[in-house]
Short mmCIF file of N, CA and C in Angstrom, two decimals:
data_model
loop_
_atom_site.label_atom_id
_atom_site.label_comp_id
_atom_site.label_asym_id
_atom_site.label_seq_id
_atom_site.Cartn_x
_atom_site.Cartn_y
_atom_site.Cartn_z
N MET A 69 217.16 106.53 5.33
CA MET A 69 218.53 106.45 5.77
C MET A 69 219.38 107.34 4.86
N ASP A 70 220.23 108.13 5.48
CA ASP A 70 221.12 109.04 4.78
C ASP A 70 222.55 108.56 5.00
N ILE A 71 223.46 108.89 4.10
CA ILE A 71 224.86 108.47 4.23
C ILE A 71 225.46 108.96 5.55
N ALA A 72 224.97 110.09 6.07
CA ALA A 72 225.46 110.60 7.35
C ALA A 72 225.08 109.68 8.52
N ASP A 73 224.12 108.80 8.29
CA ASP A 73 223.67 107.87 9.33
C ASP A 73 224.42 106.55 9.30
N ILE A 74 225.47 106.48 8.47
CA ILE A 74 226.21 105.23 8.29
C ILE A 74 227.68 105.43 8.64
N ARG A 75 228.24 104.45 9.32
CA ARG A 75 229.67 104.46 9.67
C ARG A 75 230.33 103.31 8.91
N ILE A 76 231.47 103.60 8.28
CA ILE A 76 232.26 102.56 7.63
C ILE A 76 233.49 102.32 8.49
N ARG A 77 233.75 101.04 8.79
CA ARG A 77 234.88 100.72 9.65
C ARG A 77 235.52 99.41 9.20
N ILE A 78 236.75 99.23 9.64
CA ILE A 78 237.44 97.97 9.40
C ILE A 78 236.96 96.97 10.45
N ALA A 79 236.53 95.81 9.98
CA ALA A 79 236.09 94.77 10.89
C ALA A 79 237.30 93.98 11.36
N GLY A 80 237.33 93.69 12.64
CA GLY A 80 238.41 92.89 13.20
C GLY A 80 238.02 91.42 13.21
N ASN A 81 238.49 90.71 14.19
CA ASN A 81 238.15 89.31 14.36
C ASN A 81 236.75 89.26 14.99
N GLU A 82 235.73 89.39 14.13
CA GLU A 82 234.35 89.50 14.59
C GLU A 82 233.46 88.47 13.89
N PRO A 83 233.59 87.20 14.27
CA PRO A 83 232.77 86.18 13.61
C PRO A 83 231.27 86.43 13.73
N GLN A 84 230.86 87.20 14.72
CA GLN A 84 229.44 87.50 14.89
C GLN A 84 228.88 88.35 13.74
N LEU A 85 229.75 88.91 12.90
CA LEU A 85 229.28 89.70 11.76
C LEU A 85 228.81 88.82 10.59
N ALA A 86 229.20 87.55 10.57
CA ALA A 86 228.88 86.68 9.43
C ALA A 86 227.39 86.64 9.09
N PRO A 87 226.48 86.49 10.05
CA PRO A 87 225.06 86.46 9.67
C PRO A 87 224.58 87.75 8.98
N ALA A 88 225.00 88.89 9.48
CA ALA A 88 224.58 90.17 8.87
C ALA A 88 225.19 90.34 7.49
N LEU A 89 226.46 89.94 7.33
CA LEU A 89 227.10 90.01 6.02
C LEU A 89 226.44 89.04 5.05
N ALA A 90 226.03 87.87 5.55
CA ALA A 90 225.31 86.91 4.72
C ALA A 90 223.99 87.51 4.23
N ASP A 91 223.31 88.27 5.09
CA ASP A 91 222.06 88.92 4.69
C ASP A 91 222.30 89.89 3.53
N VAL A 92 223.38 90.65 3.60
CA VAL A 92 223.69 91.61 2.53
C VAL A 92 223.99 90.85 1.24
N LEU A 93 224.80 89.81 1.32
CA LEU A 93 225.15 89.02 0.13
C LEU A 93 223.90 88.39 -0.49
N ILE A 94 223.07 87.78 0.33
CA ILE A 94 221.85 87.15 -0.18
C ILE A 94 220.95 88.18 -0.84
N ASP A 95 220.82 89.36 -0.23
CA ASP A 95 220.00 90.42 -0.82
C ASP A 95 220.54 90.83 -2.19
N CYS A 96 221.86 90.96 -2.30
CA CYS A 96 222.46 91.36 -3.58
C CYS A 96 222.25 90.29 -4.64
N VAL A 97 222.43 89.02 -4.28
CA VAL A 97 222.21 87.94 -5.24
C VAL A 97 220.73 87.89 -5.63
N ASN A 98 219.84 88.04 -4.66
CA ASN A 98 218.40 88.06 -4.96
C ASN A 98 218.05 89.22 -5.89
N GLY A 99 218.81 90.30 -5.81
CA GLY A 99 218.58 91.46 -6.66
C GLY A 99 219.24 91.35 -8.02
N GLY A 100 219.93 90.25 -8.29
CA GLY A 100 220.50 90.03 -9.61
C GLY A 100 221.98 90.35 -9.76
N ALA A 101 222.67 90.66 -8.67
CA ALA A 101 224.09 91.02 -8.75
C ALA A 101 224.93 89.78 -9.07
N SER A 102 225.80 89.90 -10.05
CA SER A 102 226.73 88.82 -10.40
C SER A 102 227.96 88.97 -9.52
N VAL A 103 227.95 88.30 -8.38
CA VAL A 103 229.03 88.41 -7.39
C VAL A 103 229.52 87.03 -6.96
N SER A 104 229.64 86.13 -7.94
CA SER A 104 230.21 84.78 -7.76
C SER A 104 229.24 83.73 -7.25
N PHE A 105 228.00 84.07 -6.99
CA PHE A 105 227.04 83.11 -6.45
C PHE A 105 225.79 83.05 -7.32
N MET A 106 225.18 81.87 -7.36
CA MET A 106 223.95 81.67 -8.13
C MET A 106 222.74 81.74 -7.21
N TRP A 107 221.59 82.05 -7.81
CA TRP A 107 220.32 82.14 -7.10
C TRP A 107 219.63 80.79 -7.18
N PRO A 108 218.96 80.34 -6.14
CA PRO A 108 218.93 80.95 -4.82
C PRO A 108 220.20 80.61 -4.04
N LEU A 109 220.69 81.57 -3.29
CA LEU A 109 221.89 81.38 -2.48
C LEU A 109 221.47 80.85 -1.11
N PRO A 110 221.81 79.60 -0.81
CA PRO A 110 221.44 79.06 0.51
C PRO A 110 222.17 79.80 1.63
N ARG A 111 221.47 80.09 2.69
CA ARG A 111 222.06 80.82 3.81
C ARG A 111 223.32 80.13 4.36
N PRO A 112 223.34 78.80 4.53
CA PRO A 112 224.57 78.17 5.02
C PRO A 112 225.78 78.42 4.12
N LYS A 113 225.56 78.47 2.83
CA LYS A 113 226.66 78.74 1.89
C LYS A 113 227.15 80.18 2.06
N ALA A 114 226.23 81.12 2.22
CA ALA A 114 226.60 82.53 2.43
C ALA A 114 227.34 82.69 3.76
N LEU A 115 226.87 82.02 4.80
CA LEU A 115 227.54 82.08 6.10
C LEU A 115 228.95 81.52 6.03
N LYS A 116 229.11 80.39 5.36
CA LYS A 116 230.43 79.78 5.22
C LYS A 116 231.38 80.72 4.48
N PHE A 117 230.89 81.37 3.42
CA PHE A 117 231.71 82.33 2.69
C PHE A 117 232.22 83.42 3.62
N TRP A 118 231.31 84.02 4.40
CA TRP A 118 231.71 85.13 5.27
C TRP A 118 232.58 84.68 6.43
N GLN A 119 232.35 83.50 6.94
CA GLN A 119 233.23 82.98 7.99
C GLN A 119 234.65 82.85 7.46
N ASN A 120 234.79 82.40 6.21
CA ASN A 120 236.10 82.29 5.59
C ASN A 120 236.74 83.68 5.39
N VAL A 121 235.94 84.64 4.94
CA VAL A 121 236.45 86.01 4.75
C VAL A 121 236.95 86.57 6.09
N ILE A 122 236.17 86.39 7.14
CA ILE A 122 236.55 86.90 8.46
C ILE A 122 237.83 86.22 8.94
N ASP A 123 237.96 84.91 8.69
CA ASP A 123 239.20 84.20 9.04
C ASP A 123 240.39 84.75 8.25
N CYS A 124 240.19 85.02 6.96
CA CYS A 124 241.26 85.59 6.13
C CYS A 124 241.66 86.98 6.64
N ALA A 125 240.69 87.76 7.05
CA ALA A 125 240.99 89.09 7.60
C ALA A 125 241.77 88.96 8.90
N ARG A 126 241.40 87.99 9.73
CA ARG A 126 242.13 87.76 10.99
C ARG A 126 243.59 87.41 10.72
N ARG A 127 243.84 86.70 9.61
CA ARG A 127 245.22 86.32 9.24
C ARG A 127 245.93 87.42 8.43
N ASN A 128 245.32 88.60 8.33
CA ASN A 128 245.87 89.73 7.58
C ASN A 128 246.07 89.44 6.10
N GLU A 129 245.23 88.59 5.54
CA GLU A 129 245.25 88.32 4.11
C GLU A 129 244.36 89.29 3.35
N ARG A 130 243.56 90.02 4.08
CA ARG A 130 242.65 91.01 3.47
C ARG A 130 242.16 91.95 4.55
N ILE A 131 241.61 93.07 4.11
CA ILE A 131 240.92 94.00 5.00
C ILE A 131 239.44 93.88 4.67
N LEU A 132 238.64 93.70 5.68
CA LEU A 132 237.19 93.64 5.53
C LEU A 132 236.61 94.92 6.11
N LEU A 133 235.94 95.69 5.26
CA LEU A 133 235.27 96.91 5.71
C LEU A 133 233.77 96.65 5.73
N VAL A 134 233.12 97.20 6.74
CA VAL A 134 231.67 97.08 6.85
C VAL A 134 231.07 98.47 6.99
N ALA A 135 229.88 98.62 6.42
CA ALA A 135 229.11 99.85 6.57
C ALA A 135 227.93 99.52 7.45
N GLU A 136 227.79 100.24 8.55
CA GLU A 136 226.71 99.95 9.47
C GLU A 136 225.93 101.21 9.82
N GLU A 137 224.63 101.02 9.98
CA GLU A 137 223.79 102.12 10.43
C GLU A 137 224.21 102.48 11.84
N ILE A 138 224.44 103.75 12.09
CA ILE A 138 224.92 104.18 13.41
C ILE A 138 223.89 103.88 14.49
N ALA A 139 222.63 104.15 14.21
CA ALA A 139 221.59 103.99 15.23
C ALA A 139 221.35 102.54 15.61
N SER A 140 221.29 101.65 14.61
CA SER A 140 220.92 100.26 14.89
C SER A 140 222.08 99.28 14.87
N GLY A 141 223.19 99.68 14.24
CA GLY A 141 224.31 98.76 14.08
C GLY A 141 224.12 97.76 12.95
N ALA A 142 223.02 97.89 12.20
CA ALA A 142 222.74 96.97 11.09
C ALA A 142 223.77 97.15 9.98
N ILE A 143 224.28 96.04 9.47
CA ILE A 143 225.23 96.06 8.36
C ILE A 143 224.45 96.27 7.07
N VAL A 144 224.84 97.29 6.29
CA VAL A 144 224.14 97.58 5.04
C VAL A 144 225.07 97.55 3.82
N GLY A 145 226.37 97.33 4.06
CA GLY A 145 227.29 97.25 2.94
C GLY A 145 228.65 96.74 3.39
N THR A 146 229.47 96.39 2.42
CA THR A 146 230.79 95.85 2.71
C THR A 146 231.67 95.92 1.47
N VAL A 147 232.97 95.86 1.70
CA VAL A 147 233.96 95.74 0.62
C VAL A 147 235.22 95.14 1.23
N GLN A 148 236.04 94.52 0.38
CA GLN A 148 237.28 93.90 0.86
C GLN A 148 238.47 94.39 0.04
N VAL A 149 239.60 94.48 0.70
CA VAL A 149 240.89 94.73 0.05
C VAL A 149 241.69 93.45 0.26
N VAL A 150 241.96 92.74 -0.83
CA VAL A 150 242.55 91.40 -0.76
C VAL A 150 244.05 91.48 -1.04
N PHE A 151 244.84 90.99 -0.07
CA PHE A 151 246.30 90.98 -0.19
C PHE A 151 246.83 89.64 -0.66
N ALA A 152 246.05 88.59 -0.58
CA ALA A 152 246.52 87.23 -0.88
C ALA A 152 246.70 87.06 -2.38
N ILE A 153 247.77 87.63 -2.89
CA ILE A 153 248.09 87.57 -4.32
C ILE A 153 249.55 87.14 -4.47
N PRO A 154 250.02 86.91 -5.69
CA PRO A 154 251.39 86.40 -5.87
C PRO A 154 252.46 87.26 -5.19
N GLU A 155 253.52 86.59 -4.77
CA GLU A 155 254.58 87.27 -4.01
C GLU A 155 255.32 88.33 -4.81
N ASN A 156 255.24 88.28 -6.14
CA ASN A 156 255.92 89.30 -6.94
C ASN A 156 255.05 90.56 -7.13
N GLN A 157 253.94 90.63 -6.38
CA GLN A 157 253.04 91.78 -6.48
C GLN A 157 252.70 92.35 -5.10
N PRO A 158 253.69 92.53 -4.24
CA PRO A 158 253.38 92.97 -2.87
C PRO A 158 252.88 94.42 -2.81
N HIS A 159 253.04 95.14 -3.87
CA HIS A 159 252.67 96.56 -3.92
C HIS A 159 251.20 96.78 -4.28
N ARG A 160 250.49 95.72 -4.62
CA ARG A 160 249.11 95.89 -5.07
C ARG A 160 248.15 95.02 -4.27
N ALA A 161 246.86 95.29 -4.47
CA ALA A 161 245.80 94.50 -3.85
C ALA A 161 244.59 94.50 -4.79
N ASP A 162 243.71 93.55 -4.57
CA ASP A 162 242.45 93.49 -5.30
C ASP A 162 241.33 94.03 -4.42
N VAL A 163 240.40 94.73 -5.03
CA VAL A 163 239.18 95.15 -4.33
C VAL A 163 238.10 94.15 -4.73
N ALA A 164 237.40 93.60 -3.73
CA ALA A 164 236.44 92.54 -4.00
C ALA A 164 235.16 92.72 -3.19
N LYS A 165 234.12 92.17 -3.72
CA LYS A 165 232.81 92.07 -3.06
C LYS A 165 232.34 93.39 -2.44
N MET A 166 232.32 94.43 -3.30
CA MET A 166 231.70 95.68 -2.86
C MET A 166 230.20 95.45 -2.99
N LEU A 167 229.54 95.33 -1.85
CA LEU A 167 228.12 94.99 -1.80
C LEU A 167 227.37 96.04 -0.99
N VAL A 168 226.23 96.47 -1.51
CA VAL A 168 225.36 97.39 -0.79
C VAL A 168 223.95 96.80 -0.80
N HIS A 169 223.37 96.65 0.38
CA HIS A 169 222.00 96.15 0.49
C HIS A 169 221.08 97.05 -0.32
N ARG A 170 220.10 96.47 -0.99
CA ARG A 170 219.22 97.27 -1.85
C ARG A 170 218.53 98.41 -1.12
N ARG A 171 218.25 98.24 0.17
CA ARG A 171 217.56 99.32 0.90
C ARG A 171 218.49 100.49 1.20
N ALA A 172 219.80 100.33 0.98
CA ALA A 172 220.75 101.40 1.28
C ALA A 172 221.37 102.00 0.02
N ARG A 173 220.87 101.64 -1.13
CA ARG A 173 221.46 102.12 -2.39
C ARG A 173 220.97 103.52 -2.75
N ARG A 174 221.71 104.12 -3.68
CA ARG A 174 221.40 105.45 -4.23
C ARG A 174 221.55 106.56 -3.20
N ARG A 175 222.48 106.35 -2.26
CA ARG A 175 222.75 107.36 -1.23
C ARG A 175 224.23 107.69 -1.12
N GLY A 176 225.03 107.14 -2.04
CA GLY A 176 226.47 107.40 -2.00
C GLY A 176 227.28 106.40 -1.21
N LEU A 177 226.63 105.32 -0.75
CA LEU A 177 227.34 104.35 0.07
C LEU A 177 228.38 103.57 -0.73
N GLY A 178 228.07 103.21 -1.97
CA GLY A 178 229.04 102.51 -2.80
C GLY A 178 230.31 103.32 -2.97
N ALA A 179 230.15 104.60 -3.28
CA ALA A 179 231.32 105.49 -3.42
C ALA A 179 232.09 105.58 -2.10
N ALA A 180 231.37 105.71 -1.00
CA ALA A 180 232.03 105.82 0.30
C ALA A 180 232.79 104.54 0.64
N LEU A 181 232.23 103.38 0.30
CA LEU A 181 232.92 102.11 0.55
C LEU A 181 234.20 102.02 -0.28
N ILE A 182 234.13 102.39 -1.55
CA ILE A 182 235.32 102.32 -2.40
C ILE A 182 236.38 103.28 -1.91
N GLN A 183 235.99 104.48 -1.53
CA GLN A 183 236.96 105.45 -1.01
C GLN A 183 237.58 104.95 0.29
N ALA A 184 236.79 104.29 1.13
CA ALA A 184 237.33 103.72 2.37
C ALA A 184 238.30 102.58 2.06
N ALA A 185 237.98 101.77 1.04
CA ALA A 185 238.89 100.69 0.64
C ALA A 185 240.20 101.26 0.11
N GLU A 186 240.12 102.32 -0.67
CA GLU A 186 241.33 102.97 -1.18
C GLU A 186 242.18 103.49 -0.02
N ALA A 187 241.55 104.12 0.94
CA ALA A 187 242.28 104.67 2.09
C ALA A 187 242.92 103.55 2.92
N ALA A 188 242.19 102.45 3.12
CA ALA A 188 242.73 101.32 3.89
C ALA A 188 243.91 100.68 3.16
N ALA A 189 243.80 100.55 1.85
CA ALA A 189 244.90 99.99 1.05
C ALA A 189 246.12 100.90 1.10
N ARG A 190 245.89 102.18 0.99
CA ARG A 190 246.98 103.16 1.06
C ARG A 190 247.68 103.06 2.42
N ALA A 191 246.90 102.99 3.49
CA ALA A 191 247.46 102.88 4.84
C ALA A 191 248.25 101.58 5.02
N ALA A 192 247.89 100.54 4.25
CA ALA A 192 248.59 99.26 4.30
C ALA A 192 249.81 99.24 3.38
N GLY A 193 250.10 100.38 2.75
CA GLY A 193 251.29 100.49 1.91
C GLY A 193 251.10 100.04 0.48
N LYS A 194 249.87 99.84 0.04
CA LYS A 194 249.62 99.41 -1.33
C LYS A 194 249.68 100.61 -2.27
N LYS A 195 250.16 100.37 -3.47
CA LYS A 195 250.34 101.43 -4.47
C LYS A 195 249.41 101.31 -5.66
N LEU A 196 248.77 100.13 -5.80
CA LEU A 196 247.92 99.87 -6.97
C LEU A 196 246.77 98.97 -6.55
N LEU A 197 245.57 99.30 -7.01
CA LEU A 197 244.39 98.47 -6.77
C LEU A 197 243.81 98.01 -8.10
N VAL A 198 243.24 96.81 -8.09
CA VAL A 198 242.62 96.22 -9.28
C VAL A 198 241.26 95.66 -8.87
N LEU A 199 240.29 95.75 -9.77
CA LEU A 199 238.98 95.15 -9.52
C LEU A 199 238.32 94.79 -10.83
N ASP A 200 237.28 93.97 -10.74
CA ASP A 200 236.45 93.71 -11.92
C ASP A 200 234.99 93.83 -11.53
N THR A 201 234.17 94.12 -12.53
CA THR A 201 232.74 94.31 -12.30
C THR A 201 231.97 93.96 -13.56
N VAL A 202 230.69 93.73 -13.42
CA VAL A 202 229.83 93.42 -14.56
C VAL A 202 229.85 94.61 -15.53
N THR A 203 230.09 94.31 -16.78
CA THR A 203 230.11 95.33 -17.82
C THR A 203 228.72 95.95 -17.98
N GLY A 204 228.68 97.28 -18.00
CA GLY A 204 227.42 97.98 -18.21
C GLY A 204 226.58 98.20 -16.97
N GLY A 205 227.04 97.74 -15.82
CA GLY A 205 226.27 97.89 -14.59
C GLY A 205 226.52 99.22 -13.89
N ASP A 206 225.76 99.47 -12.85
CA ASP A 206 225.91 100.70 -12.07
C ASP A 206 227.32 100.83 -11.49
N ALA A 207 227.88 99.71 -11.03
CA ALA A 207 229.21 99.76 -10.42
C ALA A 207 230.27 100.21 -11.43
N GLU A 208 230.13 99.79 -12.67
CA GLU A 208 231.10 100.21 -13.69
C GLU A 208 231.11 101.74 -13.82
N ARG A 209 229.97 102.33 -13.85
CA ARG A 209 229.88 103.79 -13.93
C ARG A 209 230.44 104.45 -12.66
N LEU A 210 230.17 103.85 -11.51
CA LEU A 210 230.69 104.37 -10.25
C LEU A 210 232.21 104.39 -10.25
N TYR A 211 232.84 103.28 -10.62
CA TYR A 211 234.31 103.21 -10.60
C TYR A 211 234.91 104.24 -11.55
N ALA A 212 234.35 104.40 -12.72
CA ALA A 212 234.86 105.40 -13.67
C ALA A 212 234.73 106.80 -13.07
N ARG A 213 233.61 107.08 -12.42
CA ARG A 213 233.39 108.38 -11.80
C ARG A 213 234.40 108.65 -10.68
N LEU A 214 234.87 107.58 -10.01
CA LEU A 214 235.81 107.73 -8.90
C LEU A 214 237.27 107.71 -9.35
N GLY A 215 237.49 107.79 -10.67
CA GLY A 215 238.85 107.90 -11.18
C GLY A 215 239.55 106.58 -11.46
N TRP A 216 238.84 105.48 -11.43
CA TRP A 216 239.43 104.20 -11.78
C TRP A 216 239.59 104.14 -13.30
N GLN A 217 240.65 103.51 -13.76
CA GLN A 217 240.95 103.40 -15.18
C GLN A 217 240.47 102.06 -15.72
N ARG A 218 239.65 102.13 -16.75
CA ARG A 218 239.16 100.92 -17.40
C ARG A 218 240.29 100.34 -18.24
N CYS A 219 240.55 99.04 -18.10
CA CYS A 219 241.65 98.47 -18.89
C CYS A 219 241.23 97.31 -19.77
N GLY A 220 239.99 96.92 -19.74
CA GLY A 220 239.55 95.89 -20.67
C GLY A 220 238.30 95.17 -20.23
N GLU A 221 237.73 94.48 -21.21
CA GLU A 221 236.49 93.74 -21.00
C GLU A 221 236.70 92.30 -21.46
N ILE A 222 236.16 91.37 -20.69
CA ILE A 222 236.18 89.96 -21.08
C ILE A 222 234.74 89.54 -21.35
N PRO A 223 234.41 89.26 -22.61
CA PRO A 223 233.04 88.85 -22.93
C PRO A 223 232.72 87.48 -22.37
N GLY A 224 231.48 87.29 -21.96
CA GLY A 224 231.02 85.99 -21.51
C GLY A 224 231.76 85.44 -20.31
N TYR A 225 232.17 86.31 -19.40
CA TYR A 225 233.03 85.94 -18.28
C TYR A 225 232.32 85.15 -17.19
N ALA A 226 231.08 85.49 -16.89
CA ALA A 226 230.38 84.88 -15.76
C ALA A 226 228.89 84.80 -16.06
N LEU A 227 228.15 84.32 -15.08
CA LEU A 227 226.70 84.24 -15.18
C LEU A 227 226.06 85.18 -14.18
N PHE A 228 224.91 85.71 -14.56
CA PHE A 228 224.06 86.39 -13.60
C PHE A 228 223.48 85.32 -12.67
N PRO A 229 223.07 85.67 -11.46
CA PRO A 229 222.60 84.67 -10.48
C PRO A 229 221.44 83.81 -10.97
N GLN A 230 220.58 84.37 -11.80
CA GLN A 230 219.42 83.61 -12.26
C GLN A 230 219.63 83.09 -13.69
N GLY A 231 220.90 83.07 -14.12
CA GLY A 231 221.23 82.60 -15.46
C GLY A 231 221.44 83.75 -16.41
N GLY A 232 221.97 83.46 -17.55
CA GLY A 232 222.30 84.49 -18.53
C GLY A 232 223.74 84.93 -18.33
N ILE A 233 224.45 84.97 -19.41
CA ILE A 233 225.88 85.26 -19.36
C ILE A 233 226.13 86.77 -19.33
N CYS A 234 227.22 87.16 -18.66
CA CYS A 234 227.58 88.58 -18.62
C CYS A 234 229.08 88.73 -18.82
N SER A 235 229.45 89.88 -19.29
CA SER A 235 230.85 90.22 -19.47
C SER A 235 231.35 90.92 -18.22
N THR A 236 232.66 90.98 -18.06
CA THR A 236 233.24 91.71 -16.94
C THR A 236 234.24 92.73 -17.46
N THR A 237 234.34 93.83 -16.75
CA THR A 237 235.28 94.89 -17.08
C THR A 237 236.28 95.02 -15.94
N TYR A 238 237.56 95.10 -16.30
CA TYR A 238 238.63 95.27 -15.32
C TYR A 238 239.01 96.74 -15.21
N PHE A 239 239.28 97.15 -13.97
CA PHE A 239 239.72 98.50 -13.67
C PHE A 239 240.96 98.45 -12.79
N PHE A 240 241.74 99.53 -12.82
CA PHE A 240 242.86 99.68 -11.90
C PHE A 240 242.91 101.12 -11.43
N LYS A 241 243.56 101.32 -10.29
CA LYS A 241 243.73 102.67 -9.78
C LYS A 241 245.05 102.76 -9.02
N PRO A 242 245.98 103.59 -9.52
CA PRO A 242 247.20 103.85 -8.76
C PRO A 242 246.85 104.67 -7.52
N LEU A 243 247.45 104.32 -6.40
CA LEU A 243 247.23 105.07 -5.16
C LEU A 243 248.40 106.00 -4.97
N ILE A 244 248.16 107.27 -5.17
CA ILE A 244 249.23 108.27 -5.09
C ILE A 244 249.15 109.01 -3.78
#
C-alpha cells in the first residue's frame, strides 16, 4: 500500500465506521501505543469509545478524519480535531488520537493525517493547535518535523498499554 492509494476525508454522521475505527485503535494498543487505553483492549470498550467520538463529531464538538484505502474502503488511520474546550479559548483546538494501523505505517500517512487535521482546523477558523504525545516516540519526531513547537515534558504522565510508565511531551502549532 502506497500513500497514493489512501484517501483522507472528514467523517460525517457515520456510525457504521465505529467497528473499523475500533480495529485501528485495538491494533495500536496491541502494538504498544500509549493512547489512553490499557492492553488488552476489549472490543466493546473500543466500539463505545468510537461511537462517542462519532456522536461528538455529529454535534460539531470535533472533526473526525479517517484515512481509507481507496480500493477497499478499509480504514487504516484516523485523527481528531477537538473543539470541546473552555469558552475562553474559541480560537484553538486540540489534536487527538492520531492513529495509524501498523500495516499502513512508514508510508507518510501520519504526516498526511496531521496536515489534514491542520487544514480542517484552519477551515474551521482555528488559529492554534495543541497536542501531546509519548516522549521519545516516533510521533514526537514526526510533529517536530512538521513544524510543531515543543513546549514541555511531563514525566511519568501515563502508562504504556502493557504497563510501565511513560512521559508525555506537549506541542503547539500556530495556524497562519
